[in-house]
CSV table of N, CA and C in Angstrom, one decimal:
chain,number,residue,atom,x,y,z
N,153,MET,N,122.5,100.7,124.6
N,153,MET,CA,123.2,101.5,125.5
N,153,MET,C,123.2,102.9,125.0
N,154,SER,N,122.8,104.4,125.6
N,154,SER,CA,122.3,105.3,124.6
N,154,SER,C,124.1,106.0,124.3
N,155,ARG,N,124.3,106.9,123.2
N,155,ARG,CA,125.0,107.7,122.8
N,155,ARG,C,126.0,108.0,123.8
N,156,LEU,N,125.4,109.0,124.6
N,156,LEU,CA,126.0,109.5,125.9
N,156,LEU,C,126.8,108.7,126.5
N,157,VAL,N,126.4,107.5,127.3
N,157,VAL,CA,127.1,106.6,127.6
N,157,VAL,C,128.1,106.2,126.9
N,158,THR,N,128.0,105.7,125.6
N,158,THR,CA,129.0,105.2,125.0
N,158,THR,C,130.1,106.3,124.7
N,159,THR,N,129.9,107.6,124.6
N,159,THR,CA,131.0,108.5,124.7
N,159,THR,C,131.7,108.9,125.6
N,160,ARG,N,131.2,108.8,126.9
N,160,ARG,CA,131.7,108.8,128.4
N,160,ARG,C,132.8,107.6,128.6
N,161,ILE,N,132.2,106.5,128.2
N,161,ILE,CA,132.9,105.2,128.3
N,161,ILE,C,134.4,105.2,127.6
N,162,ILE,N,134.5,105.7,126.2
N,162,ILE,CA,135.3,105.8,125.2
N,162,ILE,C,136.2,106.9,125.6
N,163,ALA,N,135.7,108.0,126.5
N,163,ALA,CA,136.6,109.2,126.8
N,163,ALA,C,137.1,108.8,128.1
N,164,THR,N,136.6,107.8,128.9
N,164,THR,CA,137.4,107.3,130.3
N,164,THR,C,138.6,106.0,129.7
N,165,LEU,N,138.1,105.5,128.8
N,165,LEU,CA,139.2,104.6,128.3
N,165,LEU,C,140.4,105.2,127.9
N,166,ALA,N,140.3,106.3,126.8
N,166,ALA,CA,141.1,107.2,126.2
N,166,ALA,C,142.0,108.0,127.1
N,167,THR,N,141.2,108.5,128.5
N,167,THR,CA,142.1,108.9,129.6
N,167,THR,C,142.9,108.0,130.3
N,168,THR,N,142.5,107.0,130.8
N,168,THR,CA,143.2,105.7,131.2
N,168,THR,C,144.2,105.4,130.5
N,169,LEU,N,144.1,105.3,129.3
N,169,LEU,CA,145.3,104.7,128.2
N,169,LEU,C,146.4,106.0,128.0
N,170,THR,N,145.9,106.7,128.4
N,170,THR,CA,147.0,108.2,128.3
N,170,THR,C,147.8,108.3,129.7
N,171,LEU,N,146.9,108.1,130.4
N,171,LEU,CA,147.8,108.4,131.8
N,171,LEU,C,148.7,107.0,132.0
N,172,ALA,N,148.4,106.1,131.5
N,172,ALA,CA,149.1,104.5,131.9
N,172,ALA,C,150.4,104.7,131.0
N,173,VAL,N,150.6,105.5,129.6
N,173,VAL,CA,152.0,105.5,129.1
N,173,VAL,C,152.5,106.6,129.3
N,174,LEU,N,152.2,107.6,130.2
N,174,LEU,CA,152.9,108.8,130.5
N,174,LEU,C,154.1,108.3,131.3
N,175,PRO,N,155.0,109.0,131.4
N,175,PRO,CA,156.4,108.6,132.0
N,175,PRO,C,155.8,108.8,133.6
N,176,VAL,N,156.7,108.1,134.6
N,176,VAL,CA,156.9,108.4,135.7
N,176,VAL,C,157.5,109.7,136.5
N,177,THR,N,157.0,110.4,137.1
N,177,THR,CA,157.7,111.6,137.6
N,177,THR,C,157.6,111.3,139.0
N,178,GLU,N,158.6,112.3,139.6
N,178,GLU,CA,158.9,112.6,140.9
N,178,GLU,C,157.9,112.9,141.6
N,179,ALA,N,157.2,112.5,142.9
N,179,ALA,CA,156.0,113.0,143.4
N,179,ALA,C,156.3,114.6,143.9
N,180,GLN,N,155.4,115.2,143.6
N,180,GLN,CA,155.5,116.7,144.0
N,180,GLN,C,154.5,117.1,145.1
N,181,ALA,N,154.7,117.9,145.9
N,181,ALA,CA,154.3,118.3,147.0
N,181,ALA,C,154.4,119.9,147.2
N,182,GLY,N,153.3,120.6,147.8
N,182,GLY,CA,153.2,121.7,148.0
N,182,GLY,C,152.3,122.1,149.3
N,183,ALA,N,152.5,123.5,149.8
N,183,ALA,CA,151.8,123.9,150.8
N,183,ALA,C,151.6,125.6,150.7
N,184,ILE,N,150.4,126.0,151.3
N,184,ILE,CA,150.4,127.1,151.3
N,184,ILE,C,149.6,127.5,152.3
N,185,GLY,N,149.9,128.5,153.2
N,185,GLY,CA,149.2,129.2,154.1
N,185,GLY,C,149.5,130.4,155.0
N,186,SER,N,148.4,130.8,155.4
N,186,SER,CA,148.4,132.3,156.0
N,186,SER,C,148.2,132.5,157.2
N,187,THR,N,148.6,133.6,157.7
N,187,THR,CA,148.5,134.3,159.1
N,187,THR,C,148.0,135.7,159.2
N,188,PRO,N,147.1,135.8,160.2
N,188,PRO,CA,147.0,137.1,159.8
N,188,PRO,C,148.1,138.0,160.7
N,189,VAL,N,148.4,139.4,160.3
N,189,VAL,CA,149.4,140.0,160.9
N,189,VAL,C,148.6,141.0,162.0
N,190,ALA,N,148.9,140.9,163.0
N,190,ALA,CA,148.2,141.5,164.4
N,190,ALA,C,148.4,143.0,164.0
N,191,GLY,N,147.6,143.8,164.3
N,191,GLY,CA,147.7,145.3,164.3
N,191,GLY,C,148.9,145.8,165.4
N,192,PHE,N,149.6,146.8,164.8
N,192,PHE,CA,150.7,147.1,165.7
N,192,PHE,C,151.6,148.5,165.3
N,193,ALA,N,152.1,149.3,165.9
N,193,ALA,CA,152.5,150.7,165.6
N,193,ALA,C,154.2,150.6,165.7
N,194,TYR,N,154.9,151.2,165.1
N,194,TYR,CA,156.1,151.2,164.9
N,194,TYR,C,156.8,152.7,164.9
N,195,GLN,N,157.9,153.1,165.0
N,195,GLN,CA,158.3,154.6,165.0
N,195,GLN,C,159.6,154.3,163.7
N,196,VAL,N,159.3,155.3,163.0
N,196,VAL,CA,160.1,155.3,161.6
N,196,VAL,C,160.5,156.8,161.3
N,197,GLY,N,161.8,157.2,161.8
N,197,GLY,CA,162.4,158.7,161.9
N,197,GLY,C,161.3,159.6,162.6
N,198,GLY,N,161.2,159.2,163.9
N,198,GLY,CA,160.1,160.0,164.8
N,198,GLY,C,158.5,160.2,164.5
N,199,VAL,N,158.2,159.1,163.2
N,199,VAL,CA,156.9,159.3,163.1
N,199,VAL,C,156.5,158.0,163.5
N,200,THR,N,155.3,157.8,164.2
N,200,THR,CA,154.8,156.8,164.2
N,200,THR,C,153.8,156.0,163.2
N,201,MET,N,154.3,154.8,162.8
N,201,MET,CA,153.4,153.9,162.0
N,201,MET,C,152.6,153.0,162.2
N,202,LYS,N,151.2,153.0,161.8
N,202,LYS,CA,150.2,152.1,162.6
N,202,LYS,C,150.0,151.2,161.5
N,203,VAL,N,150.0,149.8,161.7
N,203,VAL,CA,149.5,149.0,160.6
N,203,VAL,C,148.3,148.1,161.5
N,204,PRO,N,147.2,148.7,160.8
N,204,PRO,CA,146.0,147.9,161.6
N,204,PRO,C,145.6,146.6,160.8
N,205,THR,N,144.7,146.1,161.7
N,205,THR,CA,144.2,144.4,161.0
N,205,THR,C,143.7,144.6,159.7
N,206,GLY,N,144.0,143.6,159.0
N,206,GLY,CA,143.2,143.1,157.6
N,206,GLY,C,144.4,142.9,157.0
N,207,CYS,N,145.5,142.2,157.3
N,207,CYS,CA,146.5,141.9,156.4
N,207,CYS,C,147.2,140.4,156.9
N,208,MET,N,147.2,139.8,155.7
N,208,MET,CA,147.6,138.4,155.8
N,208,MET,C,149.2,138.4,155.6
N,209,PHE,N,149.6,137.1,155.9
N,209,PHE,CA,151.4,136.9,155.6
N,209,PHE,C,151.0,135.2,155.2
N,210,THR,N,151.4,135.3,154.1
N,210,THR,CA,151.4,133.9,153.2
N,210,THR,C,152.4,133.4,152.9
N,211,HIS,N,152.4,132.2,153.0
N,211,HIS,CA,154.2,131.4,153.0
N,211,HIS,C,153.9,130.3,152.0
N,212,ILE,N,154.5,130.3,150.8
N,212,ILE,CA,154.1,129.3,149.7
N,212,ILE,C,155.6,128.3,149.6
N,213,ILE,N,155.2,127.0,149.5
N,213,ILE,CA,156.3,126.2,149.2
N,213,ILE,C,156.0,124.9,148.2
N,214,ARG,N,156.8,124.8,147.4
N,214,ARG,CA,156.3,123.9,146.5
N,214,ARG,C,157.7,122.7,146.4
N,215,GLY,N,157.7,121.3,146.0
N,215,GLY,CA,158.8,120.8,146.0
N,215,GLY,C,158.2,119.4,146.0
N,216,GLY,N,159.3,118.4,146.3
N,216,GLY,CA,159.0,117.1,147.0
N,216,GLY,C,160.0,116.7,147.9
N,217,GLY,N,159.8,115.7,148.5
N,217,GLY,CA,160.9,115.4,149.6
N,217,GLY,C,161.3,116.3,150.5
N,218,LYS,N,162.6,116.6,150.4
N,218,LYS,CA,163.6,117.5,151.1
N,218,LYS,C,164.0,118.6,150.0
N,219,LYS,N,163.4,118.3,148.7
N,219,LYS,CA,163.9,119.3,147.6
N,219,LYS,C,162.6,120.4,147.8
N,220,ILE,N,162.8,121.5,147.5
N,220,ILE,CA,162.3,123.1,147.5
N,220,ILE,C,162.6,123.2,146.2
N,221,THR,N,161.4,123.4,145.5
N,221,THR,CA,161.7,124.0,143.8
N,221,THR,C,161.3,125.6,143.8
N,222,TYR,N,160.3,125.9,145.0
N,222,TYR,CA,160.0,127.4,144.9
N,222,TYR,C,159.3,127.7,146.2
N,223,GLN,N,160.0,128.8,146.7
N,223,GLN,CA,159.2,129.5,147.9
N,223,GLN,C,159.3,130.9,147.9
N,224,ASN,N,158.0,131.2,148.7
N,224,ASN,CA,157.7,132.7,148.5
N,224,ASN,C,157.0,133.1,149.6
N,225,ALA,N,157.3,134.1,150.3
N,225,ALA,CA,156.5,134.7,151.3
N,225,ALA,C,156.1,136.1,151.0
N,226,GLY,N,154.7,136.6,151.5
N,226,GLY,CA,154.7,138.2,151.4
N,226,GLY,C,153.4,138.6,152.3
N,227,VAL,N,153.0,139.9,152.1
N,227,VAL,CA,151.8,140.4,152.9
N,227,VAL,C,150.9,140.8,152.0
N,228,ASP,N,149.6,140.7,152.1
N,228,ASP,CA,148.5,140.7,151.0
N,228,ASP,C,147.6,141.6,152.4
N,229,CYS,N,147.1,142.8,151.9
N,229,CYS,CA,146.2,143.7,152.8
N,229,CYS,C,145.0,143.8,152.3
N,230,GLY,N,143.8,143.8,152.9
N,230,GLY,CA,142.4,144.2,152.1
N,230,GLY,C,141.6,145.1,153.4
N,231,PHE,N,140.6,145.3,152.9
N,231,PHE,CA,139.8,146.4,153.5
N,231,PHE,C,140.5,147.5,154.6
N,232,VAL,N,140.3,147.6,155.8
N,232,VAL,CA,141.0,148.8,156.6
N,232,VAL,C,142.7,148.4,156.2
N,233,GLY,N,143.1,147.5,156.1
N,233,GLY,CA,144.7,147.3,155.8
N,233,GLY,C,145.2,147.5,154.6
N,234,ALA,N,144.1,147.8,153.9
N,234,ALA,CA,144.8,148.2,152.5
N,234,ALA,C,145.5,149.7,152.6
N,235,LEU,N,144.6,150.3,153.4
N,235,LEU,CA,144.6,152.1,153.7
N,235,LEU,C,146.2,152.2,154.3
N,236,ASN,N,146.6,151.5,154.6
N,236,ASN,CA,147.8,151.8,155.7
N,236,ASN,C,149.1,152.2,154.8
N,237,ALA,N,150.0,153.0,155.3
N,237,ALA,CA,151.1,153.6,154.7
N,237,ALA,C,151.6,152.6,154.3
N,238,GLY,N,151.9,150.9,154.4
N,238,GLY,CA,152.7,150.4,154.2
N,238,GLY,C,153.4,149.9,155.3
N,239,PHE,N,154.5,148.8,155.0
N,239,PHE,CA,155.4,148.3,156.0
N,239,PHE,C,156.9,149.3,155.8
N,240,CYS,N,157.3,149.6,156.5
N,240,CYS,CA,158.8,150.3,156.4
N,240,CYS,C,159.7,149.4,157.2
N,241,ASN,N,161.2,149.6,156.7
N,241,ASN,CA,162.0,148.6,157.4
N,241,ASN,C,161.7,147.3,157.5
N,242,TRP,N,161.4,146.6,156.5
N,242,TRP,CA,160.8,145.0,156.5
N,242,TRP,C,161.8,144.3,156.2
N,243,ARG,N,161.8,143.1,156.3
N,243,ARG,CA,162.8,142.2,156.0
N,243,ARG,C,161.9,141.1,156.3
N,244,ILE,N,162.0,139.8,155.3
N,244,ILE,CA,161.7,138.3,155.0
N,244,ILE,C,162.4,137.7,155.4
N,245,ASP,N,162.6,136.5,156.5
N,245,ASP,CA,163.6,135.6,156.7
N,245,ASP,C,163.0,134.2,156.2
N,246,PHE,N,163.6,133.3,156.1
N,246,PHE,CA,163.3,131.9,156.0
N,246,PHE,C,164.2,131.1,156.5
N,247,THR,N,163.6,130.1,157.5
N,247,THR,CA,164.4,129.3,158.7
N,247,THR,C,164.0,127.9,158.4
N,248,TYR,N,164.8,127.3,158.7
N,248,TYR,CA,164.6,125.6,158.2
N,248,TYR,C,165.2,124.7,159.9
N,249,ALA,N,164.1,124.3,160.2
N,249,ALA,CA,164.5,123.1,161.5
N,249,ALA,C,164.2,121.9,161.4
N,250,ASP,N,164.9,121.1,162.1
N,250,ASP,CA,164.7,119.5,162.1
N,250,ASP,C,163.7,119.4,162.7
N,251,THR,N,163.4,118.0,162.8
N,251,THR,CA,162.0,117.2,163.3
N,251,THR,C,162.4,117.7,165.3
N,252,ASP,N,163.4,117.8,165.8
N,252,ASP,CA,163.4,118.4,167.1
N,252,ASP,C,163.1,119.7,167.4
N,253,ASN,N,162.8,120.4,166.3
N,253,ASN,CA,162.6,121.8,166.3
N,253,ASN,C,163.8,122.6,166.5
N,254,LYS,N,165.1,122.3,165.9
N,254,LYS,CA,166.4,123.0,166.3
N,254,LYS,C,166.5,123.9,164.8
N,255,THR,N,166.6,125.0,164.9
N,255,THR,CA,167.0,125.5,163.6
N,255,THR,C,168.0,125.2,163.1
N,256,TYR,N,168.4,125.0,161.9
N,256,TYR,CA,169.8,124.6,161.5
N,256,TYR,C,170.2,125.9,160.3
N,257,ARG,N,169.5,125.9,159.7
N,257,ARG,CA,169.7,127.3,158.7
N,257,ARG,C,168.5,128.4,158.5
N,258,THR,N,169.4,129.4,158.2
N,258,THR,CA,168.1,130.8,158.2
N,258,THR,C,168.9,131.2,156.9
N,259,SER,N,168.0,131.8,156.2
N,259,SER,CA,168.0,132.8,154.9
N,259,SER,C,167.6,134.3,155.1
N,260,ARG,N,168.4,135.0,155.7
N,260,ARG,CA,168.4,136.3,156.2
N,260,ARG,C,168.0,137.0,154.9
N,261,GLY,N,166.7,137.5,154.7
N,261,GLY,CA,166.3,138.6,153.5
N,261,GLY,C,167.5,140.0,153.7
N,262,GLN,N,167.1,140.9,152.9
N,262,GLN,CA,167.7,142.2,152.8
N,262,GLN,C,166.6,143.1,153.2
N,263,THR,N,167.1,144.0,154.1
N,263,THR,CA,165.9,145.1,155.0
N,263,THR,C,165.8,146.4,153.9
N,264,HIS,N,164.4,146.3,153.7
N,264,HIS,CA,164.0,147.3,152.7
N,264,HIS,C,163.5,148.3,153.7
N,265,THR,N,164.5,149.8,153.2
N,265,THR,CA,163.7,151.1,154.1
N,265,THR,C,162.5,151.7,153.2
N,266,LYS,N,162.4,151.5,152.0
N,266,LYS,CA,161.1,151.8,151.6
N,266,LYS,C,159.8,151.3,152.1
N,267,CYS,N,159.0,151.9,152.2
N,267,CYS,CA,157.7,151.5,152.5
N,267,CYS,C,156.9,150.8,151.5
N,268,GLU,N,156.1,149.7,151.9
N,268,GLU,CA,155.7,149.2,150.6
N,268,GLU,C,154.4,148.5,151.2
N,269,ILE,N,153.3,148.5,150.7
N,269,ILE,CA,152.1,147.8,151.1
N,269,ILE,C,151.7,146.4,150.9
N,270,HIS,N,153.0,145.9,150.1
N,270,HIS,CA,152.6,144.5,149.9
N,270,HIS,C,154.2,143.7,149.8
N,271,PRO,N,154.7,143.6,150.9
N,271,PRO,CA,156.1,143.3,150.8
N,271,PRO,C,156.1,141.9,150.7
N,272,MET,N,156.9,141.2,149.9
N,272,MET,CA,157.2,140.0,149.1
N,272,MET,C,158.8,139.7,149.2
N,273,ARG,N,159.1,138.4,149.1
N,273,ARG,CA,160.1,137.7,148.9
N,273,ARG,C,160.3,136.4,148.4
N,274,ASN,N,161.0,136.0,147.5
N,274,ASN,CA,161.3,134.6,146.9
N,274,ASN,C,162.5,133.8,147.6
N,275,ASN,N,162.7,132.9,147.7
N,275,ASN,CA,163.8,132.1,148.3
N,275,ASN,C,164.1,131.0,147.1
N,276,ALA,N,165.6,131.1,146.8
N,276,ALA,CA,165.8,130.3,146.1
N,276,ALA,C,166.1,128.6,146.2
N,277,PRO,N,165.8,127.6,145.0
N,277,PRO,CA,165.6,126.4,145.2
N,277,PRO,C,166.9,125.8,145.9
N,278,GLN,N,166.4,124.7,146.7
N,278,GLN,CA,167.2,124.1,147.7
N,278,GLN,C,167.0,122.8,147.8
N,279,THR,N,167.9,121.8,148.3
N,279,THR,CA,167.6,120.7,149.0
N,279,THR,C,168.1,120.7,150.1
N,280,LEU,N,167.0,120.1,151.5
N,280,LEU,CA,167.4,120.2,152.9
N,280,LEU,C,167.9,119.0,153.4
N,281,PRO,N,169.0,119.1,154.0
N,281,PRO,CA,169.7,117.7,154.7
N,281,PRO,C,168.7,117.0,155.4
N,282,ARG,N,167.9,117.4,155.9
N,282,ARG,CA,166.8,117.0,156.9
N,282,ARG,C,165.4,117.2,156.9
N,283,TYR,N,164.5,116.4,157.3
N,283,TYR,CA,163.2,116.7,157.5
N,283,TYR,C,162.9,117.9,158.8
N,284,GLY,N,161.8,118.4,158.6
N,284,GLY,CA,161.4,119.0,159.7
N,284,GLY,C,160.1,120.0,159.3
N,285,LYS,N,160.8,121.5,159.3
N,285,LYS,CA,159.7,122.5,158.7
N,285,LYS,C,160.4,123.7,158.2
N,286,ALA,N,159.9,124.4,157.3
N,286,ALA,CA,160.1,126.0,156.9
N,286,ALA,C,159.3,126.6,157.0
N,287,CYS,N,160.0,127.9,157.6
N,287,CYS,CA,159.2,128.8,158.1
N,287,CYS,C,159.4,130.2,157.5
N,288,ALA,N,158.8,131.3,157.3
N,288,ALA,CA,158.8,132.4,156.7
N,288,ALA,C,158.5,133.4,157.8
N,289,HIS,N,159.3,134.5,158.0
N,289,HIS,CA,159.3,135.1,159.1
N,289,HIS,C,159.1,136.8,158.5
N,290,LEU,N,158.0,137.7,159.0
N,290,LEU,CA,158.1,139.1,158.7
N,290,LEU,C,158.5,139.8,160.1
N,291,ASN,N,159.9,140.7,159.4
N,291,ASN,CA,160.8,141.6,160.5
N,291,ASN,C,160.3,142.8,160.1
N,292,ILE,N,159.7,143.6,161.0
N,292,ILE,CA,159.6,145.1,160.9
N,292,ILE,C,160.1,145.8,162.0
N,293,ASN,N,161.1,146.9,161.4
N,293,ASN,CA,162.3,147.8,162.3
N,293,ASN,C,163.0,146.3,163.3
N,294,GLY,N,163.7,145.6,162.7
N,294,GLY,CA,164.1,144.4,163.4
N,294,GLY,C,163.4,143.4,164.3
N,295,VAL,N,161.6,143.8,164.2
N,295,VAL,CA,161.4,143.0,165.4
N,295,VAL,C,160.4,142.0,164.5
N,296,ARG,N,160.6,140.7,164.9
N,296,ARG,CA,159.3,139.7,164.2
N,296,ARG,C,158.3,139.7,164.5
N,297,ARG,N,157.2,139.9,163.6
N,297,ARG,CA,155.8,140.5,164.0
N,297,ARG,C,154.8,139.3,163.5
N,298,VAL,N,155.2,138.4,162.7
N,298,VAL,CA,154.3,137.2,162.2
N,298,VAL,C,155.3,136.0,161.7
N,299,SER,N,155.1,135.0,161.9
N,299,SER,CA,155.6,134.1,161.1
N,299,SER,C,154.3,132.9,160.4
N,300,GLN,N,155.0,132.0,159.7
N,300,GLN,CA,154.0,131.1,159.1
N,300,GLN,C,155.1,129.8,158.7
N,301,CYS,N,154.5,128.8,158.7
N,301,CYS,CA,155.6,127.1,159.0
N,301,CYS,C,154.7,126.5,158.4
N,302,HIS,N,155.6,125.5,157.6
N,302,HIS,CA,155.0,124.5,156.8
N,302,HIS,C,156.1,123.1,157.1
N,303,HIS,N,155.3,122.3,157.3
N,303,HIS,CA,156.3,120.8,158.0
N,303,HIS,C,156.6,120.0,156.9
N,304,ILE,N,158.3,119.6,156.4
N,304,ILE,CA,158.5,119.0,155.5
N,304,ILE,C,158.7,117.4,156.2
N,305,THR,N,157.7,116.4,155.5
N,305,THR,CA,157.9,115.4,155.9
N,305,THR,C,158.0,114.1,155.0
N,306,LYS,N,158.3,112.9,154.6
N,306,LYS,CA,158.6,111.8,154.1
N,306,LYS,C,157.0,111.7,153.2
């Protein structure tokens, strides 16, 4: 047996032994998804703001089972989208629905009047009462413009 093969066998055995003696932890899961923000125009103080294509709304969720340990949603823009004036009067909401698609909880975000090119919001850790889906929604001037959801299953 060559020295390289012997070294690989020893490394594999050491890794296996290390993993075997580590404490058992709760299973963790996570999801990340992005949805394109369609171009649109809206009014702010009599001025027409235009949001071109090139922006993505991303929703990240981490946890295990019905327990959410981290949740974040925000917009990232590239190419032409990065040249826009930003999103004014924006708000990000998180909603939770059961397996029958009935929304049972909404975490409404604060409306931000300041224009921002990369609006973002975190949501507090929580334990959901039932399985279903968790969604993030971007609202501009009170109008829902884009949503991104993840299914929460066993």
